[in-house]
Amino acid sequence: MNLSHITQGNDNDAPAPGNKFAQFAAGCFWGVELAFQSVPGVTNTEVGYSQGFLHNPSYEDVCTNTTNHAEVVRVQYDPKECTFESLLDVFWSRHDPTTLNRQ
C-alpha cells in the first residue's frame, strides 16, 4: 500500500439539471445511504471514501485504519422537493459521532 500524498482534484461530474450534491461522512456508509434513499426528493446516492492518503482505496485498505479515509455518502437531491436541512436531519438521526467508530 502506497501512502504517499496524492493531490486529487474535484470530481468532474455534475448533478443533474436542477439538482444539487451533498456529501455526508459517517462511520459506516451503508445504513446512512439506505436512510437517504427513502427521502422524497433524493434522486441518487453513491458511497465511497473521502480524504486519506491512498488513491482509489479498496474497502480492505480502508479497514486497516491506516489510510485516513472516511466512509461517505454523496446524495443528489432536488432542492425544490428536499431541503439541505432535511438531509441534515436524516444524517443526525442516523449518526452519533460520540459512539465507537463514529457509527
JSON list of C-alpha atoms in Angstrom, two decimals:
[
{"chain": "A", "resi": 1, "resn": "MET", "atom": "CA", "xyz": [0.00, 0.00, 0.00]},
{"chain": "A", "resi": 2, "resn": "ASN", "atom": "CA", "xyz": [1.48, 3.33, -1.10]},
{"chain": "A", "resi": 3, "resn": "LEU", "atom": "CA", "xyz": [0.71, 6.02, 1.47]},
{"chain": "A", "resi": 4, "resn": "SER", "atom": "CA", "xyz": [2.28, 8.91, -0.44]},
{"chain": "A", "resi": 5, "resn": "HIS", "atom": "CA", "xyz": [0.36, 12.18, -0.55]},
{"chain": "A", "resi": 6, "resn": "ILE", "atom": "CA", "xyz": [-1.61, 12.46, -3.79]},
{"chain": "A", "resi": 7, "resn": "THR", "atom": "CA", "xyz": [-3.25, 15.67, -4.84]},
{"chain": "A", "resi": 8, "resn": "GLN", "atom": "CA", "xyz": [-6.70, 14.89, -6.12]},
{"chain": "A", "resi": 9, "resn": "GLY", "atom": "CA", "xyz": [-8.98, 17.39, -7.78]},
{"chain": "A", "resi": 10, "resn": "ASN", "atom": "CA", "xyz": [-12.72, 17.73, -7.63]},
{"chain": "A", "resi": 11, "resn": "ASP", "atom": "CA", "xyz": [-14.99, 15.21, -9.32]},
{"chain": "A", "resi": 12, "resn": "ASN", "atom": "CA", "xyz": [-15.57, 16.01, -12.97]},
{"chain": "A", "resi": 13, "resn": "ASP", "atom": "CA", "xyz": [-19.23, 15.12, -12.79]},
{"chain": "A", "resi": 14, "resn": "ALA", "atom": "CA", "xyz": [-22.11, 17.42, -12.01]},
{"chain": "A", "resi": 15, "resn": "PRO", "atom": "CA", "xyz": [-25.57, 16.86, -10.58]},
{"chain": "A", "resi": 16, "resn": "ALA", "atom": "CA", "xyz": [-28.50, 16.53, -12.93]},
{"chain": "A", "resi": 17, "resn": "PRO", "atom": "CA", "xyz": [-30.01, 19.87, -14.00]},
{"chain": "A", "resi": 18, "resn": "GLY", "atom": "CA", "xyz": [-31.89, 21.42, -11.07]},
{"chain": "A", "resi": 19, "resn": "ASN", "atom": "CA", "xyz": [-30.30, 19.03, -8.56]},
{"chain": "A", "resi": 20, "resn": "LYS", "atom": "CA", "xyz": [-27.53, 19.54, -6.01]},
{"chain": "A", "resi": 21, "resn": "PHE", "atom": "CA", "xyz": [-24.94, 17.31, -4.35]},
{"chain": "A", "resi": 22, "resn": "ALA", "atom": "CA", "xyz": [-24.39, 16.94, -0.60]},
{"chain": "A", "resi": 23, "resn": "GLN", "atom": "CA", "xyz": [-21.80, 14.64, 0.97]},
{"chain": "A", "resi": 24, "resn": "PHE", "atom": "CA", "xyz": [-22.02, 13.11, 4.44]},
{"chain": "A", "resi": 25, "resn": "ALA", "atom": "CA", "xyz": [-19.33, 11.15, 6.28]},
{"chain": "A", "resi": 26, "resn": "ALA", "atom": "CA", "xyz": [-20.25, 8.54, 8.86]},
{"chain": "A", "resi": 27, "resn": "GLY", "atom": "CA", "xyz": [-18.57, 5.57, 10.48]},
{"chain": "A", "resi": 28, "resn": "CYS", "atom": "CA", "xyz": [-20.25, 3.24, 8.02]},
{"chain": "A", "resi": 29, "resn": "PHE", "atom": "CA", "xyz": [-21.97, 4.38, 4.86]},
{"chain": "A", "resi": 30, "resn": "TRP", "atom": "CA", "xyz": [-24.45, 1.55, 4.23]},
{"chain": "A", "resi": 31, "resn": "GLY", "atom": "CA", "xyz": [-27.08, 2.43, 6.85]},
{"chain": "A", "resi": 32, "resn": "VAL", "atom": "CA", "xyz": [-26.78, 6.15, 6.16]},
{"chain": "A", "resi": 33, "resn": "GLU", "atom": "CA", "xyz": [-27.15, 5.58, 2.41]},
{"chain": "A", "resi": 34, "resn": "LEU", "atom": "CA", "xyz": [-30.28, 3.50, 2.95]},
{"chain": "A", "resi": 35, "resn": "ALA", "atom": "CA", "xyz": [-31.83, 6.25, 5.06]},
{"chain": "A", "resi": 36, "resn": "PHE", "atom": "CA", "xyz": [-31.19, 8.87, 2.38]},
{"chain": "A", "resi": 37, "resn": "GLN", "atom": "CA", "xyz": [-32.68, 6.66, -0.34]},
{"chain": "A", "resi": 38, "resn": "SER", "atom": "CA", "xyz": [-36.09, 6.86, 1.34]},
{"chain": "A", "resi": 39, "resn": "VAL", "atom": "CA", "xyz": [-36.18, 10.69, 1.43]},
{"chain": "A", "resi": 40, "resn": "PRO", "atom": "CA", "xyz": [-38.58, 12.26, -1.11]},
{"chain": "A", "resi": 41, "resn": "GLY", "atom": "CA", "xyz": [-36.56, 14.45, -3.46]},
{"chain": "A", "resi": 42, "resn": "VAL", "atom": "CA", "xyz": [-33.37, 12.39, -3.23]},
{"chain": "A", "resi": 43, "resn": "THR", "atom": "CA", "xyz": [-32.66, 11.29, -6.80]},
{"chain": "A", "resi": 44, "resn": "ASN", "atom": "CA", "xyz": [-29.43, 9.30, -6.36]},
{"chain": "A", "resi": 45, "resn": "THR", "atom": "CA", "xyz": [-26.95, 8.14, -3.72]},
{"chain": "A", "resi": 46, "resn": "GLU", "atom": "CA", "xyz": [-23.37, 6.94, -4.05]},
{"chain": "A", "resi": 47, "resn": "VAL", "atom": "CA", "xyz": [-20.96, 5.59, -1.46]},
{"chain": "A", "resi": 48, "resn": "GLY", "atom": "CA", "xyz": [-17.21, 5.88, -1.35]},
{"chain": "A", "resi": 49, "resn": "TYR", "atom": "CA", "xyz": [-14.25, 7.25, 0.55]},
{"chain": "A", "resi": 50, "resn": "SER", "atom": "CA", "xyz": [-13.05, 10.79, 1.12]},
{"chain": "A", "resi": 51, "resn": "GLN", "atom": "CA", "xyz": [-9.73, 12.31, 2.14]},
{"chain": "A", "resi": 52, "resn": "GLY", "atom": "CA", "xyz": [-6.98, 9.87, 3.06]},
{"chain": "A", "resi": 53, "resn": "PHE", "atom": "CA", "xyz": [-3.52, 9.17, 1.68]},
{"chain": "A", "resi": 54, "resn": "LEU", "atom": "CA", "xyz": [-4.18, 6.32, -0.73]},
{"chain": "A", "resi": 55, "resn": "HIS", "atom": "CA", "xyz": [-5.51, 6.94, -4.23]},
{"chain": "A", "resi": 56, "resn": "ASN", "atom": "CA", "xyz": [-8.56, 4.78, -5.07]},
{"chain": "A", "resi": 57, "resn": "PRO", "atom": "CA", "xyz": [-8.56, 2.67, -1.87]},
{"chain": "A", "resi": 58, "resn": "SER", "atom": "CA", "xyz": [-10.37, -0.63, -1.55]},
{"chain": "A", "resi": 59, "resn": "TYR", "atom": "CA", "xyz": [-12.69, -1.48, 1.33]},
{"chain": "A", "resi": 60, "resn": "GLU", "atom": "CA", "xyz": [-9.94, -3.73, 2.72]},
{"chain": "A", "resi": 61, "resn": "ASP", "atom": "CA", "xyz": [-7.43, -0.83, 2.57]},
{"chain": "A", "resi": 62, "resn": "VAL", "atom": "CA", "xyz": [-9.76, 1.48, 4.49]},
{"chain": "A", "resi": 63, "resn": "CYS", "atom": "CA", "xyz": [-10.49, -1.20, 7.09]},
{"chain": "A", "resi": 64, "resn": "THR", "atom": "CA", "xyz": [-6.81, -1.25, 8.06]},
{"chain": "A", "resi": 65, "resn": "ASN", "atom": "CA", "xyz": [-7.36, 2.20, 9.66]},
{"chain": "A", "resi": 66, "resn": "THR", "atom": "CA", "xyz": [-4.06, 3.37, 8.16]},
{"chain": "A", "resi": 67, "resn": "THR", "atom": "CA", "xyz": [-5.29, 5.36, 5.13]},
{"chain": "A", "resi": 68, "resn": "ASN", "atom": "CA", "xyz": [-7.14, 8.15, 7.00]},
{"chain": "A", "resi": 69, "resn": "HIS", "atom": "CA", "xyz": [-10.20, 7.83, 4.78]},
{"chain": "A", "resi": 70, "resn": "ALA", "atom": "CA", "xyz": [-13.77, 8.48, 5.87]},
{"chain": "A", "resi": 71, "resn": "GLU", "atom": "CA", "xyz": [-16.70, 6.50, 4.50]},
{"chain": "A", "resi": 72, "resn": "VAL", "atom": "CA", "xyz": [-19.05, 8.92, 2.77]},
{"chain": "A", "resi": 73, "resn": "VAL", "atom": "CA", "xyz": [-22.41, 9.05, 1.06]},
{"chain": "A", "resi": 74, "resn": "ARG", "atom": "CA", "xyz": [-22.92, 11.52, -1.74]},
{"chain": "A", "resi": 75, "resn": "VAL", "atom": "CA", "xyz": [-26.57, 12.46, -2.11]},
{"chain": "A", "resi": 76, "resn": "GLN", "atom": "CA", "xyz": [-28.05, 14.02, -5.23]},
{"chain": "A", "resi": 77, "resn": "TYR", "atom": "CA", "xyz": [-31.27, 15.82, -4.44]},
{"chain": "A", "resi": 78, "resn": "ASP", "atom": "CA", "xyz": [-33.83, 18.18, -5.90]},
{"chain": "A", "resi": 79, "resn": "PRO", "atom": "CA", "xyz": [-33.86, 21.27, -3.65]},
{"chain": "A", "resi": 80, "resn": "LYS", "atom": "CA", "xyz": [-37.44, 22.03, -4.77]},
{"chain": "A", "resi": 81, "resn": "GLU", "atom": "CA", "xyz": [-38.57, 18.79, -3.11]},
{"chain": "A", "resi": 82, "resn": "CYS", "atom": "CA", "xyz": [-35.99, 18.31, -0.35]},
{"chain": "A", "resi": 83, "resn": "THR", "atom": "CA", "xyz": [-34.04, 20.89, 1.64]},
{"chain": "A", "resi": 84, "resn": "PHE", "atom": "CA", "xyz": [-30.44, 20.54, 2.75]},
{"chain": "A", "resi": 85, "resn": "GLU", "atom": "CA", "xyz": [-31.69, 20.97, 6.32]},
{"chain": "A", "resi": 86, "resn": "SER", "atom": "CA", "xyz": [-33.96, 17.93, 5.93]},
{"chain": "A", "resi": 87, "resn": "LEU", "atom": "CA", "xyz": [-30.93, 15.93, 4.74]},
{"chain": "A", "resi": 88, "resn": "LEU", "atom": "CA", "xyz": [-29.06, 17.07, 7.85]},
{"chain": "A", "resi": 89, "resn": "ASP", "atom": "CA", "xyz": [-31.97, 15.89, 9.99]},
{"chain": "A", "resi": 90, "resn": "VAL", "atom": "CA", "xyz": [-31.76, 12.44, 8.39]},
{"chain": "A", "resi": 91, "resn": "PHE", "atom": "CA", "xyz": [-27.99, 12.33, 8.82]},
{"chain": "A", "resi": 92, "resn": "TRP", "atom": "CA", "xyz": [-28.02, 13.28, 12.51]},
{"chain": "A", "resi": 93, "resn": "SER", "atom": "CA", "xyz": [-30.84, 10.80, 13.18]},
{"chain": "A", "resi": 94, "resn": "ARG", "atom": "CA", "xyz": [-28.56, 8.02, 11.89]},
{"chain": "A", "resi": 95, "resn": "HIS", "atom": "CA", "xyz": [-25.13, 9.20, 13.04]},
{"chain": "A", "resi": 96, "resn": "ASP", "atom": "CA", "xyz": [-23.75, 9.76, 16.54]},
{"chain": "A", "resi": 97, "resn": "PRO", "atom": "CA", "xyz": [-20.12, 10.93, 16.35]},
{"chain": "A", "resi": 98, "resn": "THR", "atom": "CA", "xyz": [-19.60, 10.18, 20.06]},
{"chain": "A", "resi": 99, "resn": "THR", "atom": "CA", "xyz": [-20.01, 6.40, 19.65]},
{"chain": "A", "resi": 100, "resn": "LEU", "atom": "CA", "xyz": [-17.32, 3.82, 18.93]},
{"chain": "A", "resi": 101, "resn": "ASN", "atom": "CA", "xyz": [-16.15, 4.10, 15.30]},
{"chain": "A", "resi": 102, "resn": "ARG", "atom": "CA", "xyz": [-18.44, 7.15, 14.93]},
{"chain": "A", "resi": 103, "resn": "GLN", "atom": "CA", "xyz": [-21.34, 4.97, 13.82]}
]
